[in-house]
mmCIF file of C-alpha atoms in Angstrom:
data_model
loop_
_atom_site.group_PDB
_atom_site.id
_atom_site.type_symbol
_atom_site.label_atom_id
_atom_site.label_comp_id
_atom_site.label_asym_id
_atom_site.label_seq_id
_atom_site.Cartn_x
_atom_site.Cartn_y
_atom_site.Cartn_z
ATOM 1 C CA UNK A 4 3.743 -83.052 97.860
ATOM 2 C CA UNK A 5 3.764 -82.830 94.082
ATOM 3 C CA UNK A 6 3.911 -85.807 91.811
ATOM 4 C CA UNK A 7 6.372 -85.562 88.941
ATOM 5 C CA UNK A 8 6.258 -87.524 85.725
ATOM 6 C CA UNK A 9 9.228 -89.521 84.665
ATOM 7 C CA UNK A 10 12.030 -87.362 83.247
ATOM 8 C CA UNK A 11 11.878 -86.784 79.424
ATOM 9 C CA UNK A 12 8.253 -87.959 79.035
ATOM 10 C CA UNK A 13 4.913 -86.046 78.889
ATOM 11 C CA UNK A 14 1.604 -87.533 79.448
ATOM 12 C CA UNK A 15 -1.348 -86.513 77.277
ATOM 13 C CA UNK A 16 -4.011 -84.572 79.109
ATOM 14 C CA UNK A 17 -7.118 -86.432 79.880
ATOM 15 C CA UNK A 18 -10.219 -86.015 77.723
ATOM 16 C CA UNK A 19 -11.974 -84.180 80.519
ATOM 17 C CA UNK A 20 -9.116 -81.765 80.968
ATOM 18 C CA UNK A 21 -8.974 -81.007 77.207
ATOM 19 C CA UNK A 22 -12.662 -80.322 77.143
ATOM 20 C CA UNK A 23 -12.418 -78.023 80.099
ATOM 21 C CA UNK A 24 -9.627 -76.013 78.529
ATOM 22 C CA UNK A 25 -11.498 -75.724 75.177
ATOM 23 C CA UNK A 26 -14.623 -74.528 76.925
ATOM 24 C CA UNK A 27 -12.666 -71.969 78.876
ATOM 25 C CA UNK A 28 -11.052 -70.674 75.669
ATOM 26 C CA UNK A 29 -14.355 -70.320 73.878
ATOM 27 C CA UNK A 30 -15.819 -68.514 76.813
ATOM 28 C CA UNK A 31 -12.888 -66.143 76.889
ATOM 29 C CA UNK A 32 -13.126 -65.405 73.145
ATOM 30 C CA UNK A 33 -16.839 -64.795 73.434
ATOM 31 C CA UNK A 34 -16.324 -62.461 76.348
ATOM 32 C CA UNK A 35 -13.689 -60.390 74.529
ATOM 33 C CA UNK A 36 -15.691 -60.237 71.289
ATOM 34 C CA UNK A 37 -12.827 -61.602 69.219
ATOM 35 C CA UNK A 38 -14.881 -64.527 68.100
ATOM 36 C CA UNK A 39 -17.229 -62.169 66.326
ATOM 37 C CA UNK A 40 -14.344 -61.093 64.164
ATOM 38 C CA UNK A 41 -12.902 -64.504 63.512
ATOM 39 C CA UNK A 42 -16.108 -66.405 62.894
ATOM 40 C CA UNK A 43 -17.034 -67.118 59.253
ATOM 41 C CA UNK A 44 -14.870 -64.392 57.586
ATOM 42 C CA UNK A 45 -16.000 -65.441 54.100
ATOM 43 C CA UNK A 46 -19.603 -64.651 54.982
ATOM 44 C CA UNK A 47 -18.952 -61.262 56.576
ATOM 45 C CA UNK A 48 -21.257 -58.557 55.182
ATOM 46 C CA UNK A 49 -19.848 -55.970 52.688
ATOM 47 C CA UNK A 50 -19.487 -52.564 54.293
ATOM 48 C CA UNK A 51 -22.297 -50.228 53.304
ATOM 49 C CA UNK A 52 -21.598 -47.478 50.767
ATOM 50 C CA UNK A 53 -22.854 -44.889 53.202
ATOM 51 C CA UNK A 54 -20.384 -46.140 55.841
ATOM 52 C CA UNK A 55 -17.226 -45.972 53.666
ATOM 53 C CA UNK A 56 -17.849 -42.627 51.947
ATOM 54 C CA UNK A 57 -16.130 -43.862 48.730
ATOM 55 C CA UNK A 58 -18.972 -43.068 46.326
ATOM 56 C CA UNK A 59 -19.244 -39.385 47.320
ATOM 57 C CA UNK A 60 -15.491 -39.036 46.770
ATOM 58 C CA UNK A 61 -15.721 -40.666 43.324
ATOM 59 C CA UNK A 62 -18.768 -38.561 42.410
ATOM 60 C CA UNK A 63 -17.016 -35.331 43.402
ATOM 61 C CA UNK A 64 -13.972 -36.416 41.394
ATOM 62 C CA UNK A 65 -16.060 -36.914 38.241
ATOM 63 C CA UNK A 66 -17.727 -33.530 38.721
ATOM 64 C CA UNK A 67 -14.399 -31.753 39.077
ATOM 65 C CA UNK A 68 -13.054 -33.526 36.011
ATOM 66 C CA UNK A 69 -16.116 -32.463 34.032
ATOM 67 C CA UNK A 70 -15.728 -28.875 35.229
ATOM 68 C CA UNK A 71 -12.053 -28.845 34.320
ATOM 69 C CA UNK A 72 -12.925 -30.217 30.899
ATOM 70 C CA UNK A 73 -15.527 -27.478 30.386
ATOM 71 C CA UNK A 74 -13.061 -24.801 31.486
ATOM 72 C CA UNK A 75 -10.373 -26.201 29.198
ATOM 73 C CA UNK A 76 -12.807 -26.256 26.283
ATOM 74 C CA UNK A 77 -13.869 -22.668 27.054
ATOM 75 C CA UNK A 78 -10.258 -21.544 27.255
ATOM 76 C CA UNK A 79 -9.444 -23.276 23.973
ATOM 77 C CA UNK A 80 -12.460 -21.683 22.321
ATOM 78 C CA UNK A 81 -11.423 -18.273 23.656
ATOM 79 C CA UNK A 82 -7.881 -18.839 22.371
ATOM 80 C CA UNK A 83 -9.219 -19.919 18.972
ATOM 81 C CA UNK A 84 -11.488 -16.882 18.811
ATOM 82 C CA UNK A 85 -8.620 -14.576 19.801
ATOM 83 C CA UNK A 86 -6.397 -16.131 17.155
ATOM 84 C CA UNK A 87 -9.137 -15.833 14.545
ATOM 85 C CA UNK A 88 -9.706 -12.202 15.532
ATOM 86 C CA UNK A 89 -5.993 -11.479 15.294
ATOM 87 C CA UNK A 90 -5.817 -13.087 11.864
ATOM 88 C CA UNK A 91 -8.860 -11.114 10.753
ATOM 89 C CA UNK A 92 -7.287 -7.884 12.006
ATOM 90 C CA UNK A 93 -4.029 -8.674 10.216
ATOM 91 C CA UNK A 94 -5.928 -9.529 7.040
ATOM 92 C CA UNK A 95 -7.945 -6.304 7.296
ATOM 93 C CA UNK A 96 -4.759 -4.305 7.859
ATOM 94 C CA UNK A 97 -3.054 -5.932 4.890
ATOM 95 C CA UNK A 98 -6.116 -5.322 2.738
ATOM 96 C CA UNK A 99 -6.254 -1.672 3.788
ATOM 97 C CA UNK A 100 -2.541 -1.325 3.127
ATOM 98 C CA UNK A 101 -2.945 -2.903 -0.306
ATOM 99 C CA UNK A 102 -5.838 -0.557 -1.072
ATOM 100 C CA UNK A 103 -3.759 2.448 -0.008
ATOM 101 C CA UNK A 104 -0.859 1.266 -2.146
ATOM 102 C CA UNK A 105 -3.182 0.666 -5.079
ATOM 103 C CA UNK A 106 -4.714 4.117 -4.624
ATOM 104 C CA UNK A 107 -1.264 5.692 -4.481
ATOM 105 C CA UNK A 108 -0.173 3.750 -7.546
ATOM 106 C CA UNK A 109 -3.325 4.804 -9.403
ATOM 107 C CA UNK A 110 -2.777 8.411 -8.330
ATOM 108 C CA UNK A 111 0.846 8.240 -9.459
ATOM 109 C CA UNK A 112 -0.197 6.757 -12.808
ATOM 110 C CA UNK A 113 -2.817 9.462 -13.241
ATOM 111 C CA UNK A 114 -0.249 12.129 -12.366
ATOM 112 C CA UNK A 115 2.229 10.709 -14.868
ATOM 113 C CA UNK A 116 -0.475 10.521 -17.517
ATOM 114 C CA UNK A 117 -1.475 14.098 -16.794
ATOM 115 C CA UNK A 118 2.168 15.197 -16.962
ATOM 116 C CA UNK A 119 2.616 13.424 -20.287
ATOM 117 C CA UNK A 120 -0.554 15.050 -21.560
ATOM 118 C CA UNK A 121 0.625 18.443 -20.382
ATOM 119 C CA UNK A 122 4.081 18.010 -21.891
ATOM 120 C CA UNK A 123 2.593 16.867 -25.175
ATOM 121 C CA UNK A 124 0.019 19.641 -25.245
ATOM 122 C CA UNK A 125 0.386 22.820 -27.280
ATOM 123 C CA UNK A 126 -0.818 26.313 -26.526
ATOM 124 C CA UNK A 127 -0.990 29.616 -28.383
ATOM 125 C CA UNK A 128 2.157 31.747 -28.067
ATOM 126 C CA UNK A 129 0.101 34.668 -26.762
ATOM 127 C CA UNK A 130 -3.071 34.116 -24.741
ATOM 128 C CA UNK A 131 -6.273 35.793 -25.936
ATOM 129 C CA UNK A 132 -4.703 37.269 -29.051
ATOM 130 C CA UNK A 133 -5.416 36.887 -32.764
ATOM 131 C CA UNK A 134 -3.512 36.683 -36.050
ATOM 132 C CA UNK A 135 -3.040 40.162 -37.467
ATOM 133 C CA UNK A 136 -0.956 39.133 -40.501
ATOM 134 C CA UNK A 137 -1.325 35.727 -42.151
ATOM 135 C CA UNK A 138 1.192 33.243 -43.495
ATOM 136 C CA UNK A 139 2.700 34.019 -46.930
ATOM 137 C CA UNK A 140 1.074 37.445 -47.111
ATOM 138 C CA UNK A 141 2.753 39.555 -49.835
ATOM 139 C CA UNK A 142 4.596 42.771 -48.970
ATOM 140 C CA UNK A 143 7.752 44.631 -49.819
ATOM 141 C CA UNK A 144 8.521 44.686 -46.099
ATOM 142 C CA UNK A 145 9.880 41.116 -46.318
ATOM 143 C CA UNK A 146 13.024 40.267 -48.214
ATOM 144 C CA UNK A 147 11.449 37.071 -49.567
ATOM 145 C CA UNK A 148 8.425 39.002 -50.788
ATOM 146 C CA UNK A 149 6.050 37.009 -48.579
ATOM 147 C CA UNK A 150 5.468 36.536 -44.913
ATOM 148 C CA UNK A 151 7.291 33.454 -43.549
ATOM 149 C CA UNK A 152 5.197 33.267 -40.396
ATOM 150 C CA UNK A 153 2.166 34.831 -38.736
ATOM 151 C CA UNK A 154 1.934 37.925 -36.571
ATOM 152 C CA UNK A 155 -0.015 37.955 -33.302
ATOM 153 C CA UNK A 156 -1.447 41.239 -32.143
ATOM 154 C CA UNK A 157 0.292 42.261 -28.913
ATOM 155 C CA UNK A 158 1.405 45.437 -27.214
ATOM 156 C CA UNK A 159 4.950 45.766 -25.927
ATOM 157 C CA UNK A 160 5.537 43.762 -22.756
ATOM 158 C CA UNK A 161 2.915 41.082 -23.405
ATOM 159 C CA UNK A 162 3.898 37.629 -22.110
ATOM 160 C CA UNK A 163 5.116 35.237 -24.812
ATOM 161 C CA UNK A 164 4.878 31.473 -24.166
ATOM 162 C CA UNK A 165 6.541 28.398 -25.585
ATOM 163 C CA UNK A 166 3.862 26.641 -27.617
ATOM 164 C CA UNK A 167 5.083 23.199 -26.550
ATOM 165 C CA UNK A 168 7.881 21.227 -24.923
ATOM 166 C CA UNK A 169 11.370 21.602 -26.317
ATOM 167 C CA UNK A 170 14.879 22.965 -25.926
ATOM 168 C CA UNK A 171 16.088 26.483 -26.681
ATOM 169 C CA UNK A 172 18.641 26.473 -29.534
ATOM 170 C CA UNK A 173 18.829 30.239 -30.184
ATOM 171 C CA UNK A 174 18.216 33.197 -27.859
ATOM 172 C CA UNK A 175 19.487 36.651 -28.917
ATOM 173 C CA UNK A 176 19.606 39.101 -31.743
ATOM 174 C CA UNK A 177 18.291 37.832 -35.070
ATOM 175 C CA UNK A 178 18.750 40.711 -37.496
ATOM 176 C CA UNK A 179 15.421 41.634 -39.092
ATOM 177 C CA UNK A 180 13.691 39.518 -36.463
ATOM 178 C CA UNK A 181 15.140 41.654 -33.693
ATOM 179 C CA UNK A 182 15.395 39.790 -30.387
ATOM 180 C CA UNK A 183 14.368 36.219 -31.182
ATOM 181 C CA UNK A 184 14.101 32.750 -29.645
ATOM 182 C CA UNK A 185 14.224 29.482 -31.576
ATOM 183 C CA UNK A 186 13.107 26.263 -29.860
ATOM 184 C CA UNK A 187 13.631 22.719 -31.062
ATOM 185 C CA UNK A 188 10.341 21.007 -30.228
ATOM 186 C CA UNK A 189 10.140 17.454 -28.890
ATOM 187 C CA UNK A 190 8.575 16.288 -32.161
ATOM 188 C CA UNK A 191 11.664 17.428 -34.098
ATOM 189 C CA UNK A 192 10.185 20.627 -35.531
ATOM 190 C CA UNK A 193 11.246 24.172 -34.618
ATOM 191 C CA UNK A 194 9.330 27.282 -33.537
ATOM 192 C CA UNK A 195 10.553 30.861 -33.713
ATOM 193 C CA UNK A 196 9.447 33.955 -31.740
ATOM 194 C CA UNK A 197 10.588 37.362 -33.078
ATOM 195 C CA UNK A 198 10.611 41.114 -32.334
ATOM 196 C CA UNK A 199 10.786 40.527 -28.543
ATOM 197 C CA UNK A 200 11.371 43.379 -26.133
ATOM 198 C CA UNK A 201 13.110 40.976 -23.709
ATOM 199 C CA UNK A 202 14.301 37.374 -23.603
ATOM 200 C CA UNK A 203 13.735 35.185 -20.525
ATOM 201 C CA UNK A 204 15.499 31.929 -21.511
ATOM 202 C CA UNK A 205 18.957 30.833 -22.598
ATOM 203 C CA UNK A 206 20.354 28.337 -25.098
ATOM 204 C CA UNK A 207 20.151 24.741 -23.836
ATOM 205 C CA UNK A 208 17.263 25.427 -21.482
ATOM 206 C CA UNK A 209 14.267 23.094 -21.562
ATOM 207 C CA UNK A 210 10.807 24.602 -21.763
ATOM 208 C CA UNK A 211 7.299 23.244 -21.349
ATOM 209 C CA UNK A 212 3.975 24.292 -22.879
ATOM 210 C CA UNK A 213 2.887 27.719 -21.660
ATOM 211 C CA UNK A 214 6.279 28.546 -20.138
ATOM 212 C CA UNK A 215 6.947 32.291 -20.408
ATOM 213 C CA UNK A 216 10.047 32.765 -22.535
ATOM 214 C CA UNK A 217 10.015 36.506 -23.135
ATOM 215 C CA UNK A 218 7.968 39.651 -23.723
ATOM 216 C CA UNK A 219 6.616 40.977 -27.013
ATOM 217 C CA UNK A 220 8.012 44.179 -28.496
ATOM 218 C CA UNK A 221 9.005 46.036 -31.654
ATOM 219 C CA UNK A 222 12.673 45.173 -32.171
ATOM 220 C CA UNK A 223 14.085 44.502 -35.646
ATOM 221 C CA UNK A 224 12.279 45.240 -38.909
ATOM 222 C CA UNK A 225 8.761 46.194 -37.758
ATOM 223 C CA UNK A 226 6.151 48.896 -38.091
ATOM 224 C CA UNK A 227 4.798 48.380 -34.575
ATOM 225 C CA UNK A 228 4.818 46.000 -31.597
ATOM 226 C CA UNK A 229 3.637 42.450 -32.230
ATOM 227 C CA UNK A 230 4.875 38.840 -32.046
ATOM 228 C CA UNK A 231 6.214 37.160 -35.161
ATOM 229 C CA UNK A 232 5.751 33.377 -34.914
ATOM 230 C CA UNK A 233 7.141 30.749 -37.269
ATOM 231 C CA UNK A 234 7.043 26.956 -37.509
ATOM 232 C CA UNK A 235 10.070 25.394 -39.241
ATOM 233 C CA UNK A 236 11.577 22.068 -40.203
ATOM 234 C CA UNK A 237 15.044 23.347 -39.188
ATOM 235 C CA UNK A 238 16.358 26.251 -37.126
ATOM 236 C CA UNK A 239 17.324 28.115 -40.305
ATOM 237 C CA UNK A 240 15.460 30.795 -42.154
ATOM 238 C CA UNK A 241 13.690 29.484 -45.259
ATOM 239 C CA UNK A 242 12.528 26.151 -43.761
ATOM 240 C CA UNK A 243 9.193 27.589 -42.705
ATOM 241 C CA UNK A 244 5.894 25.677 -42.793
ATOM 242 C CA UNK A 245 2.341 26.963 -42.332
ATOM 243 C CA UNK A 246 2.207 27.920 -38.622
ATOM 244 C CA UNK A 247 -1.603 27.942 -38.508
ATOM 245 C CA UNK A 248 -1.810 24.386 -39.818
ATOM 246 C CA UNK A 249 1.033 23.436 -37.468
ATOM 247 C CA UNK A 250 -0.833 24.750 -34.436
ATOM 248 C CA UNK A 251 -4.113 23.224 -35.618
ATOM 249 C CA UNK A 252 -2.394 19.829 -35.940
ATOM 250 C CA UNK A 253 -1.441 20.139 -32.273
ATOM 251 C CA UNK A 254 -4.926 21.125 -31.126
ATOM 252 C CA UNK A 255 -4.502 24.910 -31.031
ATOM 253 C CA UNK A 256 -6.994 27.077 -32.901
ATOM 254 C CA UNK A 257 -5.882 30.591 -33.861
#
């Protein structure tokens, strides 16, 4: 038969009973190993580095970061080198282009200078010939009593050239001169070519030094085939000047 305490009241366990229960609890904790975990937590040993594996992970992370940094630096260097190479190639191309343009410009200038020289040059009216009758020679053959030009030895059909650059102002029959050509030269003077067997230019046509303008002959008042050449201050008869001195002044020796 059980004994019950008065309703609503609890009696404190006896000292012996409390001790027994505490001992039983400690024994149970020791048996289960829990006490090893709970005892003195502040003094528990730090886990060993080898046991956690944290340091190897951190070390590997640093190594990878270093490798990435090296690769990035290498890539940047390669990019910089490529950019520098590209700039150098562009600069070289531009330099070559400038040199080509300069060479072309120099060539063009030289060509223009040569053309100016050629256009300003003078030549003999007949190549490889000589003066057979001089300027102002006296003879009854000329109405003025003296020769108003010079005669170049030439057989019929010999090529006659413009002595310099100019414009044809007369091309046709000239009376005693036979078939004649008169050219207004670029320096404002005039040259005349007489006794031609044929005429190869027309009035208004521009001519350059050495341009064939006709063929020598024996038309007009002549005793035989030759070229009559005059230098004048106007296209008209009577304005003649010394043709030998005129040609000499323009660098032509006859």
